[in-house]
Coordinates of C-alpha atoms in Angstrom, one line a residue:
M1 CA -14.2 -8.0 -63.3
R2 CA -13.0 -5.9 -60.4
K3 CA -16.5 -5.6 -59.1
I4 CA -16.9 -9.4 -59.2
I5 CA -13.6 -9.8 -57.3
R6 CA -14.8 -7.3 -54.7
V7 CA -18.1 -9.1 -54.2
F8 CA -16.2 -12.4 -53.9
V9 CA -13.9 -10.9 -51.3
V10 CA -16.8 -9.6 -49.3
I11 CA -18.6 -12.9 -49.4
L12 CA -15.4 -14.7 -48.4
I13 CA -14.9 -12.3 -45.4
V14 CA -18.5 -12.8 -44.3
Y15 CA -18.1 -16.5 -44.5
L16 CA -14.9 -16.6 -42.5
I17 CA -16.5 -14.5 -39.8
Y18 CA -19.5 -16.8 -39.8
A19 CA -17.2 -19.9 -39.5
F20 CA -15.1 -18.2 -36.7
I21 CA -18.3 -17.5 -34.7
S22 CA -19.6 -21.0 -35.2
T23 CA -16.4 -22.9 -34.4
V24 CA -14.8 -20.6 -31.8
I25 CA -17.1 -18.0 -30.3
I26 CA -20.1 -20.2 -29.7
Y27 CA -18.1 -22.9 -28.0
A28 CA -16.7 -20.2 -25.6
F29 CA -20.0 -18.9 -24.5
K30 CA -22.4 -21.8 -24.8
N31 CA -22.5 -23.6 -21.4
P32 CA -22.1 -27.4 -21.4
N33 CA -25.3 -29.4 -21.4
A34 CA -26.8 -30.2 -18.0
R35 CA -25.2 -33.1 -16.3
E36 CA -26.9 -36.3 -17.5
R37 CA -25.2 -38.9 -15.4
L38 CA -26.1 -38.8 -11.7
E39 CA -23.2 -41.1 -10.7
P40 CA -19.8 -42.0 -12.1
F41 CA -19.4 -45.1 -14.2
S42 CA -17.3 -46.7 -11.5
A43 CA -19.8 -46.1 -8.7
K44 CA -21.3 -49.6 -9.2
I45 CA -17.9 -51.3 -9.2
G46 CA -17.9 -54.0 -6.5
T47 CA -21.7 -54.4 -6.5
E48 CA -23.0 -57.8 -7.5
E49 CA -24.6 -56.7 -10.7
R50 CA -21.3 -55.4 -12.1
K51 CA -19.1 -58.4 -11.2
N52 CA -17.4 -59.8 -14.3
K53 CA -14.8 -62.3 -15.2
D54 CA -13.3 -60.6 -18.2
R55 CA -9.5 -60.9 -18.6
V56 CA -7.1 -58.2 -19.9
Q57 CA -3.6 -57.7 -21.3
L58 CA -1.5 -54.6 -21.6
I59 CA -0.3 -54.0 -25.2
E60 CA 2.7 -51.8 -24.8
S61 CA 5.2 -52.3 -27.6
P62 CA 4.4 -50.9 -31.1
E63 CA 5.3 -54.4 -32.5
D64 CA 2.6 -56.0 -30.4
G65 CA 0.2 -53.1 -31.4
V66 CA 0.5 -54.3 -35.0
S67 CA 0.5 -58.0 -34.5
F68 CA -2.5 -58.1 -32.1
R69 CA -4.6 -56.0 -34.5
K70 CA -3.7 -58.4 -37.3
E71 CA -4.5 -61.5 -35.2
L72 CA -7.8 -60.2 -33.8
I73 CA -9.1 -59.4 -37.3
E74 CA -7.8 -62.7 -38.8
G75 CA -9.5 -64.6 -36.0
A76 CA -12.9 -63.0 -36.3
K77 CA -15.8 -65.4 -37.0
E78 CA -18.9 -63.3 -37.1
S79 CA -18.3 -59.5 -36.7
I80 CA -15.7 -56.8 -36.7
D81 CA -16.5 -53.3 -35.4
I82 CA -13.8 -50.7 -35.9
S83 CA -13.8 -47.0 -34.7
Y84 CA -10.9 -44.6 -35.2
F85 CA -10.0 -41.0 -35.2
T86 CA -7.1 -41.3 -37.6
F87 CA -6.9 -44.0 -40.3
R88 CA -4.1 -43.3 -42.8
D89 CA -2.7 -45.2 -45.8
G90 CA 0.6 -47.0 -45.0
E91 CA 1.9 -50.3 -43.9
V92 CA -0.3 -50.6 -40.8
G93 CA -3.4 -49.2 -42.6
Q94 CA -3.0 -51.7 -45.4
M95 CA -2.5 -54.5 -42.9
M96 CA -5.7 -53.6 -41.2
L97 CA -7.7 -53.2 -44.4
G98 CA -6.2 -56.4 -45.9
G99 CA -7.4 -58.3 -42.9
V100 CA -10.8 -56.7 -43.1
L101 CA -11.2 -57.6 -46.8
E102 CA -10.1 -61.2 -46.1
A103 CA -12.5 -61.5 -43.2
A104 CA -15.4 -60.1 -45.3
D105 CA -14.7 -62.6 -48.1
R106 CA -15.2 -65.4 -45.6
G107 CA -18.5 -64.0 -44.4
V108 CA -17.6 -61.8 -41.4
E109 CA -19.8 -58.7 -41.1
V110 CA -17.6 -55.6 -40.9
R111 CA -18.4 -52.0 -39.8
V112 CA -15.9 -49.2 -39.9
L113 CA -16.7 -45.9 -38.3
L114 CA -14.2 -43.1 -38.9
D115 CA -13.9 -39.4 -38.1
S116 CA -14.7 -37.6 -41.3
L117 CA -12.3 -34.7 -41.1
S118 CA -9.2 -36.7 -40.2
F119 CA -9.9 -39.5 -42.7
L120 CA -11.0 -37.4 -45.7
A121 CA -7.8 -35.4 -45.4
S122 CA -5.9 -38.6 -46.3
L123 CA -8.3 -40.0 -48.9
T124 CA -6.5 -39.5 -52.1
G125 CA -5.2 -41.5 -55.1
E126 CA -5.2 -45.3 -54.9
F127 CA -6.2 -45.2 -51.2
K128 CA -9.4 -43.5 -52.2
D129 CA -10.0 -46.2 -54.9
L130 CA -9.3 -48.9 -52.3
I131 CA -11.9 -47.5 -49.8
Y132 CA -14.5 -47.2 -52.5
G133 CA -13.8 -50.8 -53.4
L134 CA -14.0 -52.1 -49.8
D135 CA -17.2 -50.1 -49.2
S136 CA -18.9 -51.8 -52.2
H137 CA -18.3 -55.2 -50.6
E138 CA -21.5 -56.8 -49.4
N139 CA -20.1 -57.5 -46.0
I140 CA -18.3 -54.2 -45.3
D141 CA -19.9 -50.9 -44.3
F142 CA -18.1 -47.6 -43.8
K143 CA -19.6 -44.6 -42.0
F144 CA -18.2 -41.1 -41.3
Y145 CA -19.0 -39.4 -38.0
D146 CA -20.4 -35.9 -38.4
P147 CA -19.2 -35.3 -42.0
V148 CA -18.0 -31.7 -42.5
N149 CA -20.6 -29.5 -44.1
P150 CA -19.2 -26.1 -45.4
L151 CA -22.6 -24.5 -44.9
F152 CA -23.0 -25.6 -41.3
P153 CA -19.6 -25.2 -39.4
F154 CA -21.1 -25.6 -36.0
N155 CA -19.9 -29.2 -35.7
W156 CA -16.5 -28.8 -37.3
N157 CA -14.9 -29.0 -33.9
K158 CA -16.8 -32.1 -32.8
R159 CA -14.6 -35.1 -33.7
L160 CA -14.8 -38.9 -33.2
H161 CA -11.7 -39.5 -31.1
D162 CA -12.3 -43.1 -30.3
K163 CA -9.7 -45.9 -30.9
M164 CA -11.5 -49.2 -30.6
I165 CA -11.8 -52.7 -32.2
L166 CA -14.6 -55.2 -31.2
I167 CA -14.3 -58.8 -32.4
D168 CA -17.4 -61.1 -32.3
D169 CA -18.7 -61.0 -28.7
N170 CA -15.5 -61.9 -26.8
L171 CA -12.6 -59.7 -27.8
A172 CA -11.8 -56.0 -27.8
L173 CA -8.8 -53.7 -28.2
I174 CA -9.0 -50.1 -26.8
G175 CA -6.4 -47.5 -26.2
G176 CA -4.7 -44.3 -27.6
R177 CA -3.1 -45.6 -30.8
N178 CA -4.4 -44.3 -34.2
I179 CA -4.0 -46.2 -37.4
A180 CA -0.9 -44.5 -38.8
D181 CA 2.6 -45.8 -39.3
N182 CA 4.2 -43.3 -36.9
Y183 CA 2.4 -45.1 -33.9
Y184 CA 4.1 -48.4 -34.8
M185 CA 7.3 -47.7 -36.6
D186 CA 10.3 -45.4 -36.0
G187 CA 11.5 -43.0 -38.7
V188 CA 8.3 -42.8 -40.8
K189 CA 8.9 -40.0 -43.3
W190 CA 8.9 -36.7 -41.4
K191 CA 6.4 -37.9 -38.7
T192 CA 7.5 -38.0 -35.1
F193 CA 7.1 -41.5 -33.5
S194 CA 4.2 -41.5 -31.1
K195 CA 4.6 -43.7 -28.0
D196 CA 1.2 -45.2 -26.9
R197 CA -0.4 -48.3 -25.4
D198 CA -3.6 -50.4 -25.7
V199 CA -5.5 -52.9 -23.6
L200 CA -6.8 -56.2 -24.9
I201 CA -10.0 -57.5 -23.3
F202 CA -11.1 -61.1 -23.5
K203 CA -14.5 -62.5 -22.4
D204 CA -14.0 -66.0 -21.0
Q205 CA -17.1 -67.7 -22.4
S206 CA -16.1 -70.9 -20.6
E207 CA -17.2 -69.1 -17.4
G208 CA -20.8 -69.2 -18.5
D209 CA -23.2 -66.2 -18.7
Y210 CA -21.9 -63.2 -16.8
Y211 CA -21.9 -59.4 -17.2
S212 CA -19.0 -58.4 -19.5
V213 CA -17.7 -54.9 -20.2
L214 CA -17.8 -55.9 -23.9
E215 CA -21.6 -55.5 -23.7
D216 CA -21.2 -51.8 -22.8
M217 CA -18.6 -51.3 -25.5
K218 CA -20.9 -52.9 -28.1
S219 CA -23.8 -50.8 -26.9
Y220 CA -21.8 -47.6 -27.2
Y221 CA -20.5 -48.6 -30.6
N222 CA -24.1 -49.2 -31.8
D223 CA -25.2 -45.8 -30.4
T224 CA -22.3 -44.0 -32.2
W225 CA -22.9 -46.0 -35.4
N226 CA -26.6 -45.2 -35.4
Y227 CA -26.1 -41.5 -34.4
Q228 CA -28.1 -39.4 -36.8
Y229 CA -25.0 -37.6 -38.1
S230 CA -23.0 -40.8 -38.7
K231 CA -23.3 -41.0 -42.5
S232 CA -22.8 -43.9 -44.9
F233 CA -19.9 -43.7 -47.3
K234 CA -21.7 -45.6 -50.0
K235 CA -21.2 -44.4 -53.6
K236 CA -22.4 -45.7 -56.9
L237 CA -19.3 -46.2 -58.9
N238 CA -19.1 -45.7 -62.7
S239 CA -17.3 -48.3 -64.8
R240 CA -14.0 -46.4 -64.7
E241 CA -14.1 -46.0 -60.9
K242 CA -15.2 -49.7 -60.5
T243 CA -12.2 -50.9 -62.5
K244 CA -9.8 -48.8 -60.4
S245 CA -11.4 -49.9 -57.1
D246 CA -11.3 -53.6 -58.1
L247 CA -7.7 -53.2 -59.0
A248 CA -6.9 -51.5 -55.7
C249 CA -8.6 -54.4 -53.8
E250 CA -6.6 -57.0 -55.8
N251 CA -3.4 -55.1 -55.1
L252 CA -4.3 -55.0 -51.4
K253 CA -4.8 -58.8 -51.3
V254 CA -1.3 -59.3 -52.8
K255 CA 0.2 -56.8 -50.3
Y256 CA -1.6 -58.5 -47.4
G257 CA -0.3 -61.9 -48.5
E258 CA 3.2 -60.5 -48.2
I259 CA 2.5 -59.0 -44.8
K260 CA 1.1 -62.3 -43.5
D261 CA 4.3 -64.1 -44.5
N262 CA 6.1 -62.0 -41.8
F263 CA 4.1 -63.7 -39.0
K264 CA 4.6 -67.4 -38.2
E265 CA 1.7 -67.9 -35.8
E266 CA -1.9 -68.0 -37.1
T267 CA -4.7 -66.3 -35.2
Y268 CA -6.8 -69.4 -34.6
K269 CA -3.9 -71.0 -32.7
K270 CA -3.8 -68.1 -30.2
D271 CA -4.7 -69.0 -26.7
W272 CA -6.4 -65.8 -25.6
Y273 CA -7.0 -67.1 -22.1
N274 CA -3.3 -67.7 -21.4
L275 CA -2.4 -64.4 -23.1
T276 CA -4.5 -62.5 -20.6
M277 CA -4.7 -62.0 -16.9
P278 CA -7.7 -61.9 -14.5
V279 CA -8.7 -58.7 -12.8
E280 CA -11.2 -57.7 -10.1
N281 CA -13.4 -55.7 -12.3
I282 CA -13.5 -53.5 -15.4
E283 CA -15.7 -50.5 -16.4
F284 CA -16.1 -48.9 -19.8
V285 CA -16.3 -45.1 -19.8
H286 CA -17.3 -42.7 -22.6
N287 CA -18.5 -39.2 -23.3
P288 CA -22.1 -38.6 -24.4
V289 CA -22.9 -39.4 -28.1
G290 CA -23.5 -36.5 -30.4
K291 CA -23.5 -33.6 -27.9
I292 CA -22.0 -30.1 -28.5
N293 CA -20.4 -28.7 -25.3
Q294 CA -21.3 -31.9 -23.6
D295 CA -21.2 -32.8 -19.9
P296 CA -17.7 -34.1 -19.5
W297 CA -18.3 -37.7 -18.5
C298 CA -14.7 -38.9 -19.0
L299 CA -13.3 -36.0 -17.0
R300 CA -15.8 -36.6 -14.2
E301 CA -14.7 -40.2 -14.0
I302 CA -11.0 -39.2 -13.7
L303 CA -11.9 -36.6 -11.1
F304 CA -14.1 -39.0 -9.2
L305 CA -11.4 -41.7 -9.1
S306 CA -8.9 -39.0 -8.0
S307 CA -11.1 -37.9 -5.2
Q308 CA -11.3 -41.6 -3.9
A309 CA -7.5 -42.0 -4.0
E310 CA -5.9 -42.2 -0.6
E311 CA -2.2 -42.4 -1.4
S312 CA -1.3 -41.6 -5.0
I313 CA -2.7 -40.2 -8.3
F314 CA -0.7 -40.6 -11.5
M315 CA -1.8 -38.9 -14.8
Q316 CA -0.1 -39.2 -18.2
S317 CA -1.4 -37.2 -21.0
P318 CA 0.3 -35.8 -24.1
Y319 CA -1.7 -32.5 -23.7
I320 CA -2.5 -31.0 -20.3
I321 CA -4.6 -27.8 -20.4
P322 CA -6.6 -27.3 -17.2
T323 CA -8.8 -24.5 -18.5
R324 CA -11.1 -22.3 -16.3
R325 CA -14.1 -24.5 -17.3
I326 CA -12.2 -27.7 -16.3
E327 CA -11.2 -26.0 -13.0
A328 CA -14.9 -25.3 -12.3
I329 CA -15.6 -29.1 -12.6
Y330 CA -12.5 -29.9 -10.6
N331 CA -13.7 -27.8 -7.7
Q332 CA -16.8 -30.1 -7.4
Y333 CA -14.4 -32.9 -6.1
D334 CA -12.2 -33.1 -3.1
I335 CA -8.8 -33.9 -4.6
D336 CA -5.4 -33.6 -2.9
L337 CA -3.1 -32.3 -5.6
E338 CA 0.0 -33.0 -3.5
K339 CA -0.6 -36.7 -4.1
T340 CA -0.7 -36.1 -7.9
T341 CA 2.1 -36.8 -10.3
M342 CA 1.8 -35.8 -14.0
L343 CA 3.8 -36.9 -17.0
T344 CA 3.5 -35.0 -20.2
N345 CA 5.5 -33.8 -23.2
S346 CA 8.1 -31.2 -22.9
Y347 CA 8.6 -28.2 -25.2
Y348 CA 11.2 -30.4 -26.9
S349 CA 9.1 -33.5 -27.5
S350 CA 5.6 -32.1 -28.1
P351 CA 4.6 -32.1 -31.8
N352 CA 1.6 -29.9 -31.1
H353 CA 2.6 -26.2 -30.9
L354 CA -0.8 -24.9 -29.9
S355 CA -1.3 -27.4 -27.1
I356 CA 2.2 -27.0 -25.6
S357 CA 1.7 -23.2 -25.7
A358 CA -1.6 -23.5 -23.8
Y359 CA 0.0 -25.9 -21.3
S360 CA 2.8 -23.4 -20.7
N361 CA 0.2 -20.9 -19.3
Y362 CA -0.8 -23.4 -16.5
R363 CA 2.5 -25.0 -15.8
E364 CA 3.7 -22.8 -13.0
E365 CA 0.2 -22.7 -11.4
M366 CA 0.1 -26.5 -11.2
I367 CA 3.6 -26.6 -9.6
D368 CA 2.5 -23.9 -7.1
N369 CA -0.5 -26.1 -6.1
G370 CA 1.7 -29.0 -5.2
V371 CA 1.5 -31.2 -8.4
S372 CA 4.7 -33.1 -9.3
I373 CA 5.3 -32.7 -13.1
Y374 CA 7.6 -34.7 -15.3
E375 CA 8.3 -33.7 -18.9
Y376 CA 9.5 -36.2 -21.4
Q377 CA 12.9 -35.7 -23.0
G378 CA 13.3 -38.9 -25.0
E379 CA 12.9 -39.8 -28.7
G380 CA 9.6 -39.3 -30.3
S381 CA 6.6 -37.9 -28.3
L382 CA 4.3 -39.3 -25.7
H383 CA 0.7 -40.0 -26.9
A384 CA -0.6 -42.4 -24.3
K385 CA -3.4 -41.4 -22.0
T386 CA -2.9 -43.3 -18.8
Y387 CA -4.2 -42.8 -15.2
I388 CA -3.3 -44.8 -12.1
F389 CA -4.9 -44.4 -8.7
D390 CA -3.5 -45.9 -5.4
D391 CA -1.5 -48.5 -7.5
H392 CA -4.8 -50.4 -7.9
I393 CA -7.0 -48.7 -10.4
S394 CA -5.9 -48.0 -14.0
A395 CA -7.6 -46.1 -16.8
I396 CA -6.4 -46.2 -20.4
G397 CA -8.0 -44.8 -23.5
S398 CA -8.3 -41.8 -25.8
F399 CA -9.1 -39.1 -23.2
N400 CA -6.6 -36.2 -22.9
L401 CA -6.6 -33.7 -20.0
D402 CA -7.9 -30.8 -22.0
A403 CA -11.1 -29.1 -23.0
R404 CA -11.4 -30.7 -26.3
S405 CA -11.5 -34.3 -24.9
S406 CA -13.7 -33.1 -22.0
Y407 CA -16.4 -31.1 -23.7
I408 CA -16.2 -31.6 -27.5
N409 CA -14.9 -34.9 -28.8
S410 CA -16.2 -38.5 -28.4
E411 CA -13.8 -40.3 -26.0
T412 CA -13.5 -43.8 -24.6
M413 CA -11.6 -45.3 -21.7
I414 CA -11.4 -48.6 -19.9
V415 CA -11.0 -48.6 -16.1
I416 CA -9.4 -51.7 -14.6
F417 CA -9.4 -52.7 -11.0
S418 CA -6.3 -54.9 -10.4
E419 CA -3.1 -54.4 -8.4
D420 CA -1.3 -56.8 -10.7
F421 CA -2.3 -54.9 -13.9
A422 CA -1.5 -51.6 -12.2
E423 CA 2.0 -52.9 -11.3
K424 CA 2.6 -54.0 -14.9
L425 CA 1.4 -50.7 -16.2
K426 CA 3.6 -48.8 -13.7
R427 CA 6.7 -50.7 -14.9
N428 CA 6.1 -49.6 -18.4
V429 CA 5.3 -46.0 -17.4
Q430 CA 8.5 -45.9 -15.5
L431 CA 10.4 -46.4 -18.8
D432 CA 9.0 -43.0 -19.9
L433 CA 9.6 -41.4 -16.5
D434 CA 13.3 -42.6 -16.8
K435 CA 13.5 -40.4 -19.9
S436 CA 11.9 -37.4 -18.3
L437 CA 12.9 -34.5 -16.0
E438 CA 11.0 -33.3 -13.0
L439 CA 10.1 -29.6 -12.5
A440 CA 11.4 -27.9 -9.4
D441 CA 9.5 -25.4 -7.3
D442 CA 11.2 -22.6 -9.2
Y443 CA 9.9 -24.2 -12.5
S444 CA 13.3 -25.2 -13.7
Y445 CA 14.3 -28.9 -14.3
I446 CA 15.8 -30.9 -11.4
E447 CA 19.1 -32.2 -12.7
D448 CA 19.3 -35.9 -13.5
D449 CA 22.7 -37.4 -14.6
G450 CA 20.8 -40.1 -16.6
V451 CA 18.6 -37.7 -18.6
E452 CA 19.7 -35.0 -21.0
K453 CA 17.4 -32.1 -21.5
G454 CA 16.0 -32.1 -25.1
K455 CA 17.2 -29.2 -27.3
T456 CA 14.3 -27.2 -28.5
S457 CA 14.9 -25.2 -31.6
R458 CA 15.0 -21.4 -31.4
L459 CA 12.1 -21.2 -33.9
K460 CA 9.9 -23.5 -31.8
R461 CA 10.7 -21.6 -28.6
I462 CA 9.7 -18.3 -30.3
S463 CA 6.5 -19.9 -31.8
V464 CA 5.5 -21.3 -28.4
A465 CA 6.1 -17.9 -26.7
I466 CA 3.9 -16.1 -29.3
L467 CA 1.2 -18.7 -29.3
S468 CA 1.0 -18.7 -25.5
K469 CA -0.4 -15.2 -25.8
I470 CA -3.1 -16.3 -28.3
T471 CA -4.2 -19.6 -26.8
P472 CA -6.1 -18.1 -23.9
I473 CA -8.9 -17.2 -26.4
L474 CA -8.7 -20.7 -28.0
E475 CA -8.1 -23.0 -25.1
H476 CA -11.7 -24.1 -24.9
I477 CA -11.4 -25.9 -28.3
L478 CA -7.8 -27.2 -27.8

């Protein structure tokens, strides 16, 4: 028996070493793929071929985040395409799936693409039965992006980080919110409320045939859906599983009926034109599909727009980790850091100990280079990824200023050219800045009578201090 245990322990140790090399070491030494895009996504903005008449709206409040998702799905006539990193069971998840089931019953074709690692972690109990039941519907297809294979850990780090909904050929919602209650409701169990935002995009079909950014979004979705490692979730259910799945779907219909009673306005009465505003132009930005240590297309777009800025650069990201590899890309662009203002989580507000520890190693260097940094001290945590250039160009999406978003994950953003939209966005960003403290040249907080410094627990401070010594060897996957 002891001999068997020793053999098992040896095999386990060898496997852990193999997994560590595959998920950490290889990513550190394998250089990113050669640059595939010869010009930024926004380089064609302003040219005749890229003129579009799409309209947009900023979805700021968590209440609007819920209601617009519900209304978009309820109003779908032909197709619904959904792509999310996190999709958990809960009030919001059930609302989304209830709408999907109702839409599928009336003939709408539905595709749902989810990150396998994040989703499978929450796939238990009745929620699992529900997903099996929905996936067996003739009009609903689920796929998982790069399912985790214990024997091949090379892709464990590569995750689908997109947050996107496409409705028919004329509506889309894109941003940073996942499908989990803590992005829409305060006080959800032990979870910290995550402050985020989305953008609604409407194609005005009354304007006739014109280039729409929705075409690029649909093309990207199709590429990701058809990626060779996006695997179908289909499973042949036995009689017991079929009974449980059917019951879960019936329960969802009842639950969704209760949710709908909380909303007075019906989707088909929504005037999407008057709910949105015109803009000069829009561009969809994304990372390469299916690459490991990819060329950082989203990062390059942010750096390109920063290099074009003449007056101001604003960057909001929950995680800011300007690694050596990112710095090498940054050095390819002429950017004035003294024009740059950054807003991120403080030690107090950040729920991610590893990321805030890695950030702490670069905090002083950024201040020394002239960057103005504000750290959030309010309730919950910041999760929005928002960039504004010269009060005219805005970018919102899933992209964080770290190596994971740059080189590993799938990421999507929408770039909007409009002073009116940027002004509206700035007013909402200011609400977070009003609950933040600026760092002085000596790295301490500049006192503000209207903002109280968040009280970080002693245990968290010690954890961050210890982890900051470890994160330099892990920052390329954070």
